[in-house]
Amino acid sequence: MLSEKQDIGNPAQLCEELSKLRLEYTEITVQEKVEKEQIMNTYMQQIMGNMGSPPLNSDDAIKLRG
């Protein structure tokens, strides 16, 4: 990354820096998407697992309070 003291008057150098930043941004957004998909898959598996359990009835609710 260029420091404040370095001259960025060279258009080729500026374009190179912008390309690097664009690549870094793309990598971050791709990684974010992958992580979101993993989290949602884990969440959905947990929800489906919980739904597979038999539902609570009134006797179970009484047992849980006691």
CSV table of C-alpha atoms in Angstrom, one decimal:
chain,number,residue,atom,x,y,z
A,1,MET,CA,0.0,0.0,0.0
A,2,LEU,CA,1.3,3.5,-0.8
A,3,SER,CA,2.1,5.8,2.1
A,4,GLU,CA,1.0,9.4,2.2
A,5,LYS,CA,4.5,10.5,1.4
A,6,GLN,CA,4.7,8.4,-1.8
A,7,ASP,CA,3.7,10.0,-5.1
A,8,ILE,CA,0.8,8.3,-6.8
A,9,GLY,CA,1.0,10.6,-9.8
A,10,ASN,CA,1.9,7.6,-12.0
A,11,PRO,CA,-1.4,6.3,-13.5
A,12,ALA,CA,0.0,2.8,-14.0
A,13,GLN,CA,1.0,2.6,-10.3
A,14,LEU,CA,-2.4,3.9,-9.2
A,15,CYS,CA,-4.2,1.3,-11.4
A,16,GLU,CA,-2.0,-1.4,-9.9
A,17,GLU,CA,-2.9,-0.4,-6.4
A,18,LEU,CA,-6.6,-0.3,-7.3
A,19,SER,CA,-6.3,-3.8,-8.9
A,20,LYS,CA,-4.8,-5.1,-5.7
A,21,LEU,CA,-7.5,-3.5,-3.5
A,22,ARG,CA,-10.2,-4.9,-5.8
A,23,LEU,CA,-8.7,-8.4,-5.6
A,24,GLU,CA,-8.6,-8.2,-1.8
A,25,TYR,CA,-12.2,-7.0,-1.7
A,26,THR,CA,-13.3,-9.8,-3.9
A,27,GLU,CA,-11.5,-12.4,-1.7
A,28,ILE,CA,-13.2,-10.9,1.4
A,29,THR,CA,-16.7,-11.0,-0.2
A,30,VAL,CA,-16.2,-14.6,-1.5
A,31,GLN,CA,-15.0,-15.7,2.0
A,32,GLU,CA,-18.0,-14.0,3.6
A,33,LYS,CA,-20.4,-15.8,1.3
A,34,VAL,CA,-18.7,-19.2,2.0
A,35,GLU,CA,-18.9,-18.6,5.8
A,36,LYS,CA,-22.6,-17.5,5.6
A,37,GLU,CA,-23.4,-20.6,3.6
A,38,GLN,CA,-21.7,-22.8,6.2
A,39,ILE,CA,-23.5,-21.1,9.1
A,40,MET,CA,-26.9,-21.4,7.4
A,41,ASN,CA,-26.2,-25.1,6.6
A,42,THR,CA,-25.3,-25.8,10.2
A,43,TYR,CA,-28.4,-23.8,11.4
A,44,MET,CA,-30.7,-25.7,9.0
A,45,GLN,CA,-29.3,-29.0,10.1
A,46,GLN,CA,-29.9,-28.1,13.7
A,47,ILE,CA,-33.5,-26.9,13.0
A,48,MET,CA,-34.3,-30.1,11.0
A,49,GLY,CA,-32.8,-32.2,13.8
A,50,ASN,CA,-34.9,-30.4,16.4
A,51,MET,CA,-38.0,-30.8,14.3
A,52,GLY,CA,-37.4,-34.6,14.1
A,53,SER,CA,-37.9,-34.9,17.9
A,54,PRO,CA,-41.4,-35.7,19.1
A,55,PRO,CA,-43.3,-32.6,20.1
A,56,LEU,CA,-43.9,-31.8,23.7
A,57,ASN,CA,-47.3,-32.5,25.2
A,58,SER,CA,-48.9,-31.1,28.3
A,59,ASP,CA,-47.4,-33.8,30.5
A,60,ASP,CA,-43.9,-32.9,29.3
A,61,ALA,CA,-44.5,-29.3,30.1
A,62,ILE,CA,-45.5,-30.1,33.7
A,63,LYS,CA,-42.3,-32.3,34.0
A,64,LEU,CA,-40.2,-29.4,32.8
A,65,ARG,CA,-41.6,-26.9,35.3
A,66,GLY,CA,-41.1,-29.2,38.3
